[in-house]
CSV table of C-alpha atoms in Angstrom, one decimal:
chain,number,residue,atom,x,y,z
A,1,MET,CA,-13.8,26.4,-1.5
A,2,THR,CA,-11.5,27.3,-4.2
A,3,ARG,CA,-9.5,25.3,-5.6
A,4,SER,CA,-8.9,26.3,-8.1
A,5,LYS,CA,-6.2,26.0,-10.8
A,6,ILE,CA,-5.6,27.3,-13.3
A,7,VAL,CA,-0.1,31.8,-21.1
A,8,ALA,CA,2.8,29.7,-21.9
A,9,ALA,CA,2.2,26.4,-23.5
A,10,ALA,CA,4.5,23.4,-23.5
A,11,LEU,CA,3.5,22.5,-27.0
A,12,VAL,CA,1.9,24.2,-30.0
A,13,VAL,CA,-1.7,23.1,-30.1
A,14,ALA,CA,-3.1,23.0,-33.6
A,15,LEU,CA,-6.6,22.7,-32.3
A,16,THR,CA,-8.7,24.5,-29.8
A,17,ALA,CA,-11.5,22.0,-29.3
A,18,LEU,CA,-14.4,23.0,-27.1
A,19,ALA,CA,-15.1,20.9,-24.0
A,20,GLY,CA,-17.6,18.7,-25.8
A,21,CYS,CA,-16.8,17.0,-29.1
A,22,SER,CA,-19.6,16.5,-31.6
A,23,ALA,CA,-20.7,12.9,-32.3
A,24,GLY,CA,-18.0,10.8,-33.8
A,25,GLU,CA,-15.5,13.6,-33.8
A,26,SER,CA,-11.8,12.8,-33.7
A,27,VAL,CA,-9.0,15.0,-32.4
A,28,ASP,CA,-5.3,14.3,-33.1
A,29,VAL,CA,-2.3,16.4,-32.5
A,30,ASP,CA,1.3,15.6,-33.2
A,31,GLY,CA,2.6,15.8,-29.7
A,32,GLY,CA,6.2,14.8,-30.1
A,33,SER,CA,8.5,16.4,-27.5
A,34,THR,CA,11.6,18.4,-28.3
A,35,ALA,CA,14.5,19.1,-26.2
A,36,GLY,CA,14.7,22.7,-24.9
A,37,GLY,CA,17.7,24.7,-24.0
A,38,SER,CA,18.4,25.4,-20.3
A,39,THR,CA,19.5,28.9,-19.2
A,40,GLY,CA,19.5,27.7,-15.6
A,41,GLY,CA,18.9,29.5,-12.4
A,42,THR,CA,16.2,29.1,-9.8
A,43,LEU,CA,13.2,31.4,-9.8
A,44,THR,CA,11.8,32.4,-6.4
A,45,ALA,CA,8.0,32.9,-6.4
A,46,ALA,CA,6.4,34.7,-3.5
A,47,ILE,CA,2.9,33.4,-3.0
A,48,GLY,CA,0.4,34.7,-0.4
A,49,GLY,CA,0.1,31.6,1.8
A,50,GLU,CA,1.3,28.1,2.4
A,51,PRO,CA,-0.4,25.0,0.8
A,52,ASP,CA,-2.4,22.8,3.2
A,53,GLN,CA,-0.9,19.7,1.5
A,54,LEU,CA,0.3,18.6,-2.0
A,55,ASP,CA,-2.0,15.8,-2.7
A,56,PRO,CA,-3.8,17.2,-5.7
A,57,HIS,CA,-6.9,15.0,-5.2
A,58,LYS,CA,-7.4,16.1,-1.5
A,59,THR,CA,-6.4,19.7,-1.4
A,60,SER,CA,-8.8,22.5,-2.3
A,61,ALA,CA,-6.4,25.3,-1.6
A,62,TYR,CA,-5.2,27.6,-4.4
A,63,TYR,CA,-1.8,27.9,-2.8
A,64,SER,CA,-1.4,24.2,-3.3
A,65,PHE,CA,-2.4,24.3,-6.9
A,66,GLN,CA,0.0,27.1,-7.6
A,67,VAL,CA,2.8,24.6,-6.8
A,68,LEU,CA,1.1,21.6,-8.3
A,69,GLU,CA,0.5,23.2,-11.7
A,70,ASN,CA,4.2,22.8,-12.2
A,71,VAL,CA,4.5,19.2,-10.9
A,72,TYR,CA,1.5,17.3,-12.4
A,73,ASP,CA,-0.2,16.6,-15.7
A,74,THR,CA,-3.8,16.0,-16.6
A,75,LEU,CA,-5.1,14.0,-19.5
A,76,VAL,CA,-5.9,17.2,-21.3
A,77,GLU,CA,-5.4,20.9,-20.3
A,78,PRO,CA,-6.7,24.4,-21.1
A,79,ASP,CA,-4.8,26.5,-23.5
A,80,ALA,CA,-4.5,30.3,-23.3
A,81,ASP,CA,-8.1,30.8,-24.4
A,82,LEU,CA,-9.3,28.1,-22.0
A,83,LYS,CA,-10.1,25.7,-24.8
A,84,MET,CA,-9.2,22.1,-23.9
A,85,GLY,CA,-6.2,20.6,-25.8
A,86,PRO,CA,-3.7,17.7,-25.5
A,87,ALA,CA,-1.5,17.0,-22.5
A,88,LEU,CA,-0.9,13.4,-21.5
A,89,ALA,CA,-3.4,12.4,-24.2
A,90,THR,CA,-2.6,13.4,-27.7
A,91,LYS,CA,-5.7,12.0,-29.4
A,92,TRP,CA,-9.3,11.2,-28.5
A,93,THR,CA,-12.4,10.1,-30.3
A,94,THR,CA,-16.1,10.0,-29.3
A,95,SER,CA,-18.7,7.4,-30.2
A,96,SER,CA,-21.7,8.5,-32.2
A,97,ASP,CA,-23.9,8.5,-29.1
A,98,GLN,CA,-21.2,10.5,-27.2
A,99,LEU,CA,-21.2,7.9,-24.4
A,100,THR,CA,-17.7,6.4,-25.1
A,101,TRP,CA,-14.5,8.5,-25.2
A,102,THR,CA,-11.2,6.8,-26.2
A,103,PHE,CA,-8.0,8.6,-25.3
A,104,THR,CA,-4.5,7.7,-26.7
A,105,LEU,CA,-1.7,8.5,-24.4
A,106,ARG,CA,1.5,10.3,-25.3
A,107,GLU,CA,4.6,8.0,-25.9
A,108,GLY,CA,7.4,8.4,-23.4
A,109,ALA,CA,5.5,10.0,-20.6
A,110,ARG,CA,7.1,9.2,-17.3
A,111,PHE,CA,6.8,10.1,-13.6
A,112,SER,CA,9.7,12.2,-12.3
A,113,ASP,CA,11.3,9.0,-10.8
A,114,GLY,CA,11.7,7.7,-14.4
A,115,SER,CA,8.9,5.1,-14.1
A,116,PRO,CA,6.5,4.9,-17.1
A,117,LEU,CA,3.1,6.6,-16.9
A,118,THR,CA,0.6,4.3,-18.5
A,119,ALA,CA,-3.2,4.0,-19.0
A,120,GLN,CA,-3.4,2.1,-15.7
A,121,ASP,CA,-2.2,5.2,-13.9
A,122,VAL,CA,-5.0,7.1,-15.4
A,123,VAL,CA,-7.5,4.5,-14.3
A,124,TYR,CA,-6.1,4.4,-10.8
A,125,SER,CA,-6.2,8.2,-10.5
A,126,TYR,CA,-9.8,8.5,-11.6
A,127,ARG,CA,-11.0,5.5,-9.6
A,128,ARG,CA,-9.3,7.0,-6.5
A,129,ILE,CA,-11.2,10.2,-6.9
A,130,ILE,CA,-14.5,8.4,-7.6
A,131,ASP,CA,-14.3,5.6,-5.1
A,132,GLU,CA,-12.9,7.7,-2.2
A,133,LYS,CA,-15.4,10.5,-3.0
A,134,LEU,CA,-12.6,13.0,-3.1
A,135,ASN,CA,-13.0,16.7,-3.9
A,136,ALA,CA,-13.4,16.3,-7.7
A,137,ALA,CA,-15.7,13.3,-7.5
A,138,TYR,CA,-18.6,15.5,-8.6
A,139,LYS,CA,-16.8,16.0,-12.0
A,140,PHE,CA,-17.2,12.2,-12.6
A,141,ALA,CA,-20.9,12.0,-11.9
A,142,THR,CA,-21.7,10.7,-15.4
A,143,VAL,CA,-18.7,8.4,-15.6
A,144,LYS,CA,-19.7,4.8,-15.8
A,145,THR,CA,-16.4,3.0,-16.3
A,146,VAL,CA,-12.7,3.9,-16.8
A,147,THR,CA,-10.6,1.1,-18.4
A,148,ALA,CA,-7.2,0.6,-19.9
A,149,PRO,CA,-7.4,-1.9,-22.8
A,150,ASP,CA,-3.7,-1.4,-23.3
A,151,PRO,CA,-0.9,0.7,-21.8
A,152,ALA,CA,-1.5,3.6,-24.2
A,153,THR,CA,-5.3,3.7,-24.3
A,154,VAL,CA,-7.9,4.9,-21.8
A,155,VAL,CA,-11.6,4.4,-22.4
A,156,VAL,CA,-14.2,6.4,-20.5
A,157,THR,CA,-17.8,5.3,-20.8
A,158,LEU,CA,-20.6,7.6,-19.6
A,159,THR,CA,-24.2,7.2,-18.5
A,160,ALA,CA,-25.2,10.3,-20.4
A,161,PRO,CA,-23.6,12.7,-22.9
A,162,THR,CA,-21.3,15.1,-21.0
A,163,PRO,CA,-20.5,18.3,-22.9
A,164,ASN,CA,-17.9,19.4,-20.4
A,165,LEU,CA,-16.1,16.1,-20.0
A,166,LEU,CA,-12.8,17.5,-21.2
A,167,ALA,CA,-12.9,20.4,-18.8
A,168,ASN,CA,-13.8,17.9,-16.1
A,169,LEU,CA,-10.7,15.8,-16.9
A,170,GLY,CA,-8.2,18.6,-17.3
A,171,GLY,CA,-9.5,22.0,-16.2
A,172,PHE,CA,-7.3,22.0,-13.1
A,173,LYS,CA,-4.8,19.8,-11.3
A,174,GLY,CA,-7.3,18.5,-8.9
A,175,VAL,CA,-7.8,15.7,-11.4
A,176,ALA,CA,-4.1,15.1,-12.0
A,177,ILE,CA,-2.6,11.7,-12.8
A,178,VAL,CA,-0.9,10.4,-9.7
A,179,GLN,CA,1.4,7.5,-9.0
A,180,LYS,CA,-0.1,4.7,-6.9
A,181,ALA,CA,3.1,4.0,-5.0
A,182,ASN,CA,3.5,7.6,-4.1
A,183,VAL,CA,-0.1,7.6,-2.8
A,184,GLU,CA,0.2,4.4,-0.8
A,185,SER,CA,3.5,5.5,0.8
A,186,GLY,CA,1.8,8.7,2.0
A,187,ALA,CA,4.6,10.8,0.5
A,188,ILE,CA,2.2,12.5,-1.8
A,189,LYS,CA,1.2,15.0,0.9
A,190,THR,CA,4.7,16.6,0.9
A,191,ARG,CA,6.7,14.9,-1.9
A,192,PRO,CA,4.3,14.3,-4.7
A,193,MET,CA,5.5,12.3,-7.7
A,194,GLY,CA,4.1,13.8,-10.9
A,195,SER,CA,5.0,13.8,-14.6
A,196,GLY,CA,5.1,17.6,-15.0
A,197,PRO,CA,8.0,19.9,-15.8
A,198,PHE,CA,9.3,20.1,-12.2
A,199,THR,CA,9.5,17.8,-9.2
A,200,VAL,CA,9.3,18.6,-5.5
A,201,ALA,CA,12.8,18.5,-4.1
A,202,SER,CA,12.0,19.7,-0.5
A,203,TYR,CA,9.1,21.1,1.5
A,204,THR,CA,10.0,23.0,4.7
A,205,SER,CA,6.8,23.8,6.5
A,206,GLY,CA,6.4,27.5,7.1
A,207,ASP,CA,9.3,28.4,4.8
A,208,THR,CA,9.6,27.1,1.3
A,209,ILE,CA,8.8,24.5,-1.3
A,210,LYS,CA,11.7,23.8,-3.7
A,211,LEU,CA,11.1,22.4,-7.1
A,212,THR,CA,13.8,21.1,-9.4
A,213,ARG,CA,13.6,20.5,-13.1
A,214,ASN,CA,12.2,17.1,-14.1
A,215,ASP,CA,14.6,15.8,-16.6
A,216,ALA,CA,12.1,13.0,-17.4
A,217,TYR,CA,9.5,15.5,-18.6
A,218,TRP,CA,7.9,14.5,-21.9
A,219,GLY,CA,7.7,18.1,-23.2
A,220,PRO,CA,10.4,20.7,-23.9
A,221,LYS,CA,12.7,20.7,-21.0
A,222,PRO,CA,12.3,23.7,-18.7
A,223,LYS,CA,14.9,26.4,-19.0
A,224,LEU,CA,15.0,27.0,-15.2
A,225,ASP,CA,16.9,24.7,-12.9
A,226,GLY,CA,14.2,25.1,-10.4
A,227,VAL,CA,11.5,27.1,-8.7
A,228,THR,CA,11.4,28.0,-5.0
A,229,PHE,CA,8.0,29.0,-3.6
A,230,THR,CA,8.1,31.2,-0.5
A,231,PHE,CA,5.0,32.0,1.6
A,232,VAL,CA,4.6,35.8,2.1
A,233,LYS,CA,1.2,36.8,3.5
A,234,ASP,CA,1.9,40.6,3.5
A,235,PRO,CA,1.6,42.1,0.0
A,236,THR,CA,3.9,45.0,1.0
A,237,VAL,CA,6.6,42.5,2.0
A,238,ALA,CA,6.1,40.5,-1.2
A,239,LEU,CA,6.5,43.7,-3.3
A,240,GLN,CA,9.7,44.6,-1.3
A,241,ASN,CA,11.1,41.1,-2.0
A,242,LEU,CA,10.3,41.5,-5.7
A,243,ARG,CA,11.9,44.9,-5.9
A,244,GLY,CA,14.9,43.8,-3.9
A,245,GLY,CA,15.6,40.7,-5.9
A,246,GLU,CA,14.7,38.2,-3.2
A,247,ALA,CA,11.8,37.1,-5.3
A,248,GLN,CA,11.4,37.2,-9.1
A,249,TRP,CA,7.6,36.6,-9.3
A,250,THR,CA,4.6,37.3,-7.1
A,251,ASP,CA,0.8,37.4,-7.3
A,252,ASN,CA,0.6,39.1,-3.9
A,253,LEU,CA,0.9,42.8,-4.8
A,254,PRO,CA,-0.8,45.6,-2.9
A,255,PRO,CA,-3.8,46.4,-5.1
A,256,GLN,CA,-3.6,50.1,-4.4
A,257,GLN,CA,-0.1,50.3,-5.8
A,258,VAL,CA,-0.8,48.4,-9.1
A,259,PRO,CA,-1.4,51.5,-11.3
A,260,THR,CA,1.9,53.1,-10.0
A,261,LEU,CA,3.8,49.9,-10.5
A,262,LYS,CA,2.6,49.6,-14.1
A,263,GLU,CA,3.8,53.1,-14.8
A,264,ASP,CA,7.3,53.1,-13.1
A,265,GLY,CA,8.5,50.0,-15.0
A,266,ALA,CA,10.9,48.8,-12.4
A,267,VAL,CA,9.2,45.4,-12.4
A,268,THR,CA,6.7,44.0,-14.9
A,269,VAL,CA,3.1,44.0,-13.8
A,270,ALA,CA,0.4,42.5,-15.9
A,271,THR,CA,-3.4,42.1,-15.3
A,272,THR,CA,-6.2,40.3,-17.1
A,273,PRO,CA,-9.8,39.6,-16.3
A,274,SER,CA,-10.2,36.4,-14.4
A,275,THR,CA,-12.7,33.6,-14.3
A,276,ASP,CA,-13.0,34.0,-10.5
A,277,TYR,CA,-15.7,35.2,-8.2
A,278,TRP,CA,-15.7,36.3,-4.6
A,279,TYR,CA,-18.8,36.0,-2.4
A,280,LEU,CA,-20.4,36.0,1.0
A,281,ALA,CA,-22.1,32.8,2.2
A,282,LEU,CA,-24.6,32.5,5.0
A,283,ASN,CA,-25.0,29.3,6.9
A,284,GLU,CA,-28.5,28.0,6.2
A,285,ALA,CA,-28.2,25.3,8.8
A,286,ARG,CA,-28.4,28.1,11.4
A,287,LYS,CA,-31.3,30.4,12.2
A,288,PRO,CA,-32.1,33.0,11.1
A,289,TYR,CA,-30.1,32.4,7.9
A,290,ASP,CA,-32.4,29.5,6.9
A,291,ASP,CA,-35.0,32.3,6.1
A,292,VAL,CA,-34.5,33.5,2.5
A,293,ASN,CA,-35.8,37.0,3.5
A,294,VAL,CA,-33.0,37.3,6.0
A,295,ARG,CA,-30.4,36.4,3.4
A,296,ARG,CA,-32.0,38.8,0.9
A,297,ALA,CA,-31.9,41.5,3.5
A,298,VAL,CA,-28.2,41.1,3.8
A,299,ALA,CA,-27.9,41.2,0.0
A,300,PHE,CA,-29.8,44.5,0.0
A,301,ALA,CA,-27.7,45.9,2.8
A,302,LEU,CA,-24.5,45.6,0.9
A,303,ASP,CA,-22.9,48.2,-1.3
A,304,ARG,CA,-20.9,46.0,-3.7
A,305,GLU,CA,-19.2,48.9,-5.4
A,306,ALA,CA,-17.8,50.1,-2.0
A,307,ILE,CA,-16.8,46.6,-1.0
A,308,THR,CA,-15.0,46.1,-4.4
A,309,LYS,CA,-13.2,49.4,-4.2
A,310,ALA,CA,-12.0,48.8,-0.7
A,311,ALA,CA,-10.8,45.2,-1.3
A,312,LYS,CA,-9.4,45.6,-4.8
A,313,PHE,CA,-8.8,49.3,-5.6
A,314,GLY,CA,-10.2,49.1,-9.1
A,315,GLN,CA,-8.7,45.6,-9.9
A,316,ALA,CA,-12.2,44.0,-9.9
A,317,THR,CA,-15.7,44.4,-11.3
A,318,ALA,CA,-18.8,44.2,-9.0
A,319,ASN,CA,-21.2,41.5,-10.1
A,320,GLN,CA,-24.3,39.9,-8.6
A,321,THR,CA,-23.9,36.6,-10.4
A,322,ALA,CA,-20.9,34.3,-10.5
A,323,ILE,CA,-19.7,34.3,-14.1
A,324,PRO,CA,-17.8,37.4,-15.3
A,325,LYS,CA,-19.0,39.7,-18.0
A,326,GLY,CA,-16.3,38.7,-20.5
A,327,SER,CA,-17.5,35.1,-20.6
A,328,SER,CA,-20.0,33.8,-23.3
A,329,TRP,CA,-21.8,32.2,-20.3
A,330,TYR,CA,-22.4,35.6,-18.6
A,331,TYR,CA,-25.9,36.2,-17.4
A,332,GLU,CA,-26.9,39.8,-16.7
A,333,TYR,CA,-29.0,39.8,-13.6
A,334,ALA,CA,-28.8,42.3,-10.7
A,335,PRO,CA,-31.9,42.3,-8.5
A,336,TYR,CA,-30.2,43.8,-5.5
A,337,ARG,CA,-29.4,47.5,-5.0
A,338,HIS,CA,-27.8,49.1,-1.9
A,339,ASP,CA,-31.1,49.7,0.0
A,340,PRO,CA,-30.8,49.6,3.8
A,341,ASP,CA,-34.5,50.5,4.1
A,342,GLN,CA,-35.5,47.4,2.1
A,343,ALA,CA,-33.1,45.3,4.2
A,344,ARG,CA,-34.6,46.5,7.5
A,345,GLN,CA,-38.1,45.8,6.1
A,346,LEU,CA,-37.2,42.3,5.2
A,347,LEU,CA,-35.5,41.7,8.5
A,348,GLY,CA,-38.5,43.0,10.4
A,349,GLY,CA,-40.8,40.8,8.4
A,350,ALA,CA,-38.7,37.8,9.4
A,351,GLY,CA,-38.8,38.9,13.1
A,352,VAL,CA,-35.2,39.9,13.3
A,353,SER,CA,-34.7,43.3,14.8
A,354,SER,CA,-31.1,42.9,15.8
A,355,ARG,CA,-28.5,40.2,15.4
A,356,THR,CA,-24.9,39.3,15.9
A,357,MET,CA,-23.2,37.6,13.0
A,358,ASP,CA,-20.0,35.6,13.2
A,359,LEU,CA,-18.1,36.3,9.9
A,360,MET,CA,-15.2,34.0,9.2
A,361,VAL,CA,-12.3,35.3,7.1
A,362,THR,CA,-8.7,34.2,6.6
A,363,SER,CA,-5.5,36.3,7.0
A,364,GLU,CA,-4.0,34.4,4.0
A,365,TYR,CA,-6.5,36.2,1.7
A,366,PRO,CA,-6.2,39.8,3.0
A,367,GLU,CA,-8.9,41.0,0.8
A,368,THR,CA,-11.4,39.0,2.8
A,369,VAL,CA,-10.4,40.9,5.9
A,370,THR,CA,-10.7,44.2,4.2
A,371,ALA,CA,-14.1,43.3,2.6
A,372,ALA,CA,-15.3,42.0,6.0
A,373,GLN,CA,-14.6,45.4,7.6
A,374,VAL,CA,-16.7,47.2,5.0
A,375,ILE,CA,-19.5,44.6,5.2
A,376,ALA,CA,-19.5,45.0,9.0
A,377,ALA,CA,-20.1,48.7,8.7
A,378,GLN,CA,-22.8,48.3,6.2
A,379,LEU,CA,-24.7,45.6,8.1
A,380,LYS,CA,-24.4,47.6,11.3
A,381,ASP,CA,-26.7,50.2,9.6
A,382,VAL,CA,-29.5,47.6,9.4
A,383,GLY,CA,-29.1,46.2,13.0
A,384,ILE,CA,-26.6,43.3,12.4
A,385,THR,CA,-23.5,43.4,14.5
A,386,VAL,CA,-20.7,41.6,12.7
A,387,LYS,CA,-18.0,39.9,14.7
A,388,ILE,CA,-15.1,39.3,12.3
A,389,ARG,CA,-13.2,36.0,13.1
A,390,THR,CA,-9.8,36.0,11.4
A,391,LEU,CA,-8.2,32.6,11.1
A,392,ASP,CA,-5.2,31.1,9.3
A,393,PHE,CA,-6.3,29.1,6.3
A,394,ALA,CA,-5.9,25.7,7.8
A,395,GLN,CA,-8.1,26.6,10.7
A,396,TRP,CA,-10.5,28.3,8.2
A,397,LEU,CA,-10.9,25.2,6.2
A,398,ASP,CA,-11.5,23.1,9.3
A,399,GLU,CA,-14.2,25.4,10.6
A,400,GLN,CA,-15.8,25.6,7.2
A,401,GLY,CA,-15.9,21.8,7.0
A,402,LYS,CA,-17.5,21.5,10.4
A,403,GLY,CA,-20.1,24.2,9.6
A,404,ASN,CA,-18.9,26.3,12.5
A,405,PHE,CA,-19.8,29.7,11.1
A,406,ASP,CA,-22.7,32.1,10.6
A,407,ALA,CA,-21.0,33.5,7.4
A,408,PHE,CA,-17.8,33.4,5.5
A,409,LEU,CA,-16.1,35.3,2.8
A,410,LEU,CA,-13.9,33.6,0.1
A,411,GLY,CA,-13.6,33.1,-3.7
A,412,TRP,CA,-13.7,30.4,-6.3
A,413,LEU,CA,-10.7,30.6,-8.6
A,414,GLY,CA,-9.9,29.2,-12.1
A,415,ASN,CA,-13.4,28.2,-13.3
A,416,ILE,CA,-13.8,27.3,-16.9
A,417,ASP,CA,-17.2,25.5,-17.6
A,418,PRO,CA,-20.4,26.9,-16.0
A,419,ASP,CA,-20.8,23.7,-14.1
A,420,GLU,CA,-17.7,24.7,-12.1
A,421,PHE,CA,-19.4,27.9,-11.0
A,422,TYR,CA,-22.6,26.3,-9.6
A,423,TYR,CA,-22.8,22.5,-9.2
A,424,ALA,CA,-20.6,21.6,-6.3
A,425,GLN,CA,-21.6,24.8,-4.4
A,426,HIS,CA,-25.4,24.9,-4.8
A,427,ARG,CA,-26.5,21.3,-5.6
A,428,THR,CA,-28.1,19.8,-2.5
A,429,GLY,CA,-25.4,17.8,-0.8
A,430,GLY,CA,-22.7,19.2,-3.2
A,431,THR,CA,-19.1,18.7,-2.3
A,432,PHE,CA,-18.5,22.4,-1.5
A,433,ASN,CA,-22.1,23.2,-0.3
A,434,PHE,CA,-20.9,24.0,3.2
A,435,HIS,CA,-23.6,26.5,3.7
A,436,LYS,CA,-26.3,23.8,3.3
A,437,TYR,CA,-28.3,25.5,0.5
A,438,SER,CA,-31.0,23.3,-1.0
A,439,ASN,CA,-33.6,24.0,-3.7
A,440,PRO,CA,-35.1,21.1,-5.7
A,441,THR,CA,-35.6,23.4,-8.7
A,442,VAL,CA,-32.0,24.4,-8.8
A,443,ASP,CA,-31.0,20.7,-8.4
A,444,THR,CA,-33.1,19.8,-11.4
A,445,LEU,CA,-31.7,22.6,-13.5
A,446,LEU,CA,-28.0,21.9,-12.6
A,447,ASP,CA,-28.5,18.1,-13.3
A,448,GLN,CA,-30.1,18.9,-16.6
A,449,ALA,CA,-27.4,21.3,-17.8
A,450,ARG,CA,-24.7,18.8,-17.2
A,451,THR,CA,-25.9,16.6,-20.0
A,452,GLN,CA,-27.3,19.1,-22.5
A,453,THR,CA,-25.3,19.1,-25.7
A,454,ASP,CA,-27.1,22.0,-27.3
A,455,GLU,CA,-25.0,24.9,-26.1
A,456,ALA,CA,-27.8,27.5,-26.5
A,457,ALA,CA,-30.2,25.4,-24.5
A,458,ARG,CA,-27.6,24.7,-21.9
A,459,LYS,CA,-26.9,28.4,-21.5
A,460,GLN,CA,-30.6,29.0,-20.9
A,461,THR,CA,-30.7,26.3,-18.3
A,462,TYR,CA,-27.8,27.8,-16.4
A,463,GLU,CA,-29.4,31.2,-16.6
A,464,ARG,CA,-32.5,29.9,-15.0
A,465,ALA,CA,-30.4,28.2,-12.3
A,466,ALA,CA,-28.3,31.3,-11.7
A,467,LYS,CA,-31.4,33.5,-11.3
A,468,GLN,CA,-32.9,31.2,-8.7
A,469,ILE,CA,-29.5,30.9,-6.8
A,470,VAL,CA,-29.3,34.8,-6.8
A,471,ASP,CA,-32.9,35.2,-5.8
A,472,ASP,CA,-32.4,32.7,-2.9
A,473,ALA,CA,-29.2,34.5,-1.9
A,474,SER,CA,-27.5,31.1,-1.7
A,475,TYR,CA,-24.2,33.0,-2.3
A,476,ILE,CA,-24.3,36.8,-2.1
A,477,TYR,CA,-21.9,37.5,-5.0
A,478,LEU,CA,-19.6,40.5,-4.7
A,479,TYR,CA,-17.2,40.9,-7.5
A,480,ASN,CA,-15.0,39.3,-10.2
A,481,PRO,CA,-11.3,40.2,-9.6
A,482,ASP,CA,-8.6,40.7,-12.2
A,483,VAL,CA,-5.6,38.5,-12.2
A,484,VAL,CA,-2.7,40.7,-11.1
A,485,GLN,CA,0.9,39.4,-11.1
A,486,GLY,CA,4.3,40.9,-11.1
A,487,TRP,CA,7.8,39.7,-12.0
A,488,SER,CA,11.4,40.8,-12.4
A,489,ARG,CA,12.5,42.2,-15.6
A,490,LYS,CA,15.0,39.3,-15.7
A,491,VAL,CA,12.1,36.9,-16.2
A,492,THR,CA,11.1,36.1,-19.8
A,493,GLY,CA,8.5,33.7,-21.2
A,494,TYR,CA,5.9,34.2,-18.5
A,495,GLN,CA,2.3,35.2,-19.3
A,496,VAL,CA,-0.7,35.8,-17.1
A,497,ARG,CA,-3.6,33.5,-17.5
A,498,SER,CA,-7.3,34.2,-16.8
A,499,ASP,CA,-7.7,30.8,-15.0
A,500,ARG,CA,-4.7,31.7,-12.7
A,501,ALA,CA,-2.8,28.6,-13.7
A,502,ILE,CA,0.8,29.5,-12.7
A,503,ARG,CA,3.0,27.8,-15.4
A,504,PHE,CA,6.8,28.2,-15.2
A,505,ARG,CA,7.7,25.5,-17.7
A,506,ASP,CA,8.6,28.0,-20.5
A,507,VAL,CA,10.1,30.7,-18.3
A,508,ALA,CA,13.7,31.8,-18.4
A,509,LEU,CA,15.7,33.8,-15.9
A,510,ASN,CA,18.3,36.0,-17.3
A,511,ARG,CA,21.1,36.1,-14.8
């Protein structure tokens, strides 16, 4: 499931280092903090659903990460171009064999309760993810040790060169640096203690999460007094709230109204291509979906352009692979066409003449409901009757984890490195491989690509893996959506990011 993460920066980054440093490379940025002016005011952000929890290491919900992006820090973080730069670490070096990375922490970093954030907190956070096998544990597969030789230094040793290590350590807030006492008290689920620009002041289930400015923040102090997140499932209501001044920001706009909203200028609406993908997954632990020809039949039965148009109204691009066309990692491969006759032939060859499919969607992502309705009509044409099961997101996650579905629709959000598009979802036993796909060839390719330092060779390996994943219809990819967000004309300093990281640290609200 998505997590998912993740263009205003809190500091000027003089370097845009790629996720893998070359042997012996050193990176250093003067990261001194400066006091920023405060214009005050509380911004209300209307998001499409409620977080399942606020523990960054245990949630996989994008709604959670929308909040947590403003509460926590990572060792490094992506800049506007998704190149990894400094955050809690201001400097790092790699050994000549690329197996030892040494990070120097920022002076003066503190949790929002005023307690110092030290190298031991980094060690604790990473060991928690690894030892408890939490959601991001797969990102630490090559990590051998994490140590703190002194309060300002973190040393990470690896079992193999890892070209995407920086993306693994900072690509999204699922690898945030947490406070041990906050974890052990259990408060982290609803009152997390981070070192980011804001801190959670209150969480009223079903209503709001209120953040206040963290005056202990190491970077320029936020201009806002606070941010209030409200949970608004209906895009029409979110837009009404934005127009009426009840909210000053939302990413839950009715897609069919986006062109008009851009033209009328009453609110600011901005779009940018995302790094996300949306897909249909079939449960390979259940017959007949364990048969690749049945899965391929479903892929041939679908008209992706029609699905994309209905779900996103032109705010997405149909794609048969995961990585969007704007990425240097894009692989052009589209073996499926809308061909109901081919779908029927494959189903007949598999001994499936008719079938009822349980398709699980969630009301908190309305586009899955819309897409499911189109998919149901298309599959009916090849003899598959779709029963759409609409759940709230907490129920959806529970059913997904239990494997209680024939199929589900959802998206992966905020991906940066190609490993994030494929490994946890398609590696045998992967953390998010809920559909139980397994192919030894894909396993070998995904393992190999994780440690390849030659970028051209690594790209070829991922292309071979992607081809096999698509041929096997592990995921039936549908489209890459645009990021679409709107905000009041009173808001300044906000920019849309392709990784969907919602950063309010540089935002001002003109009252």
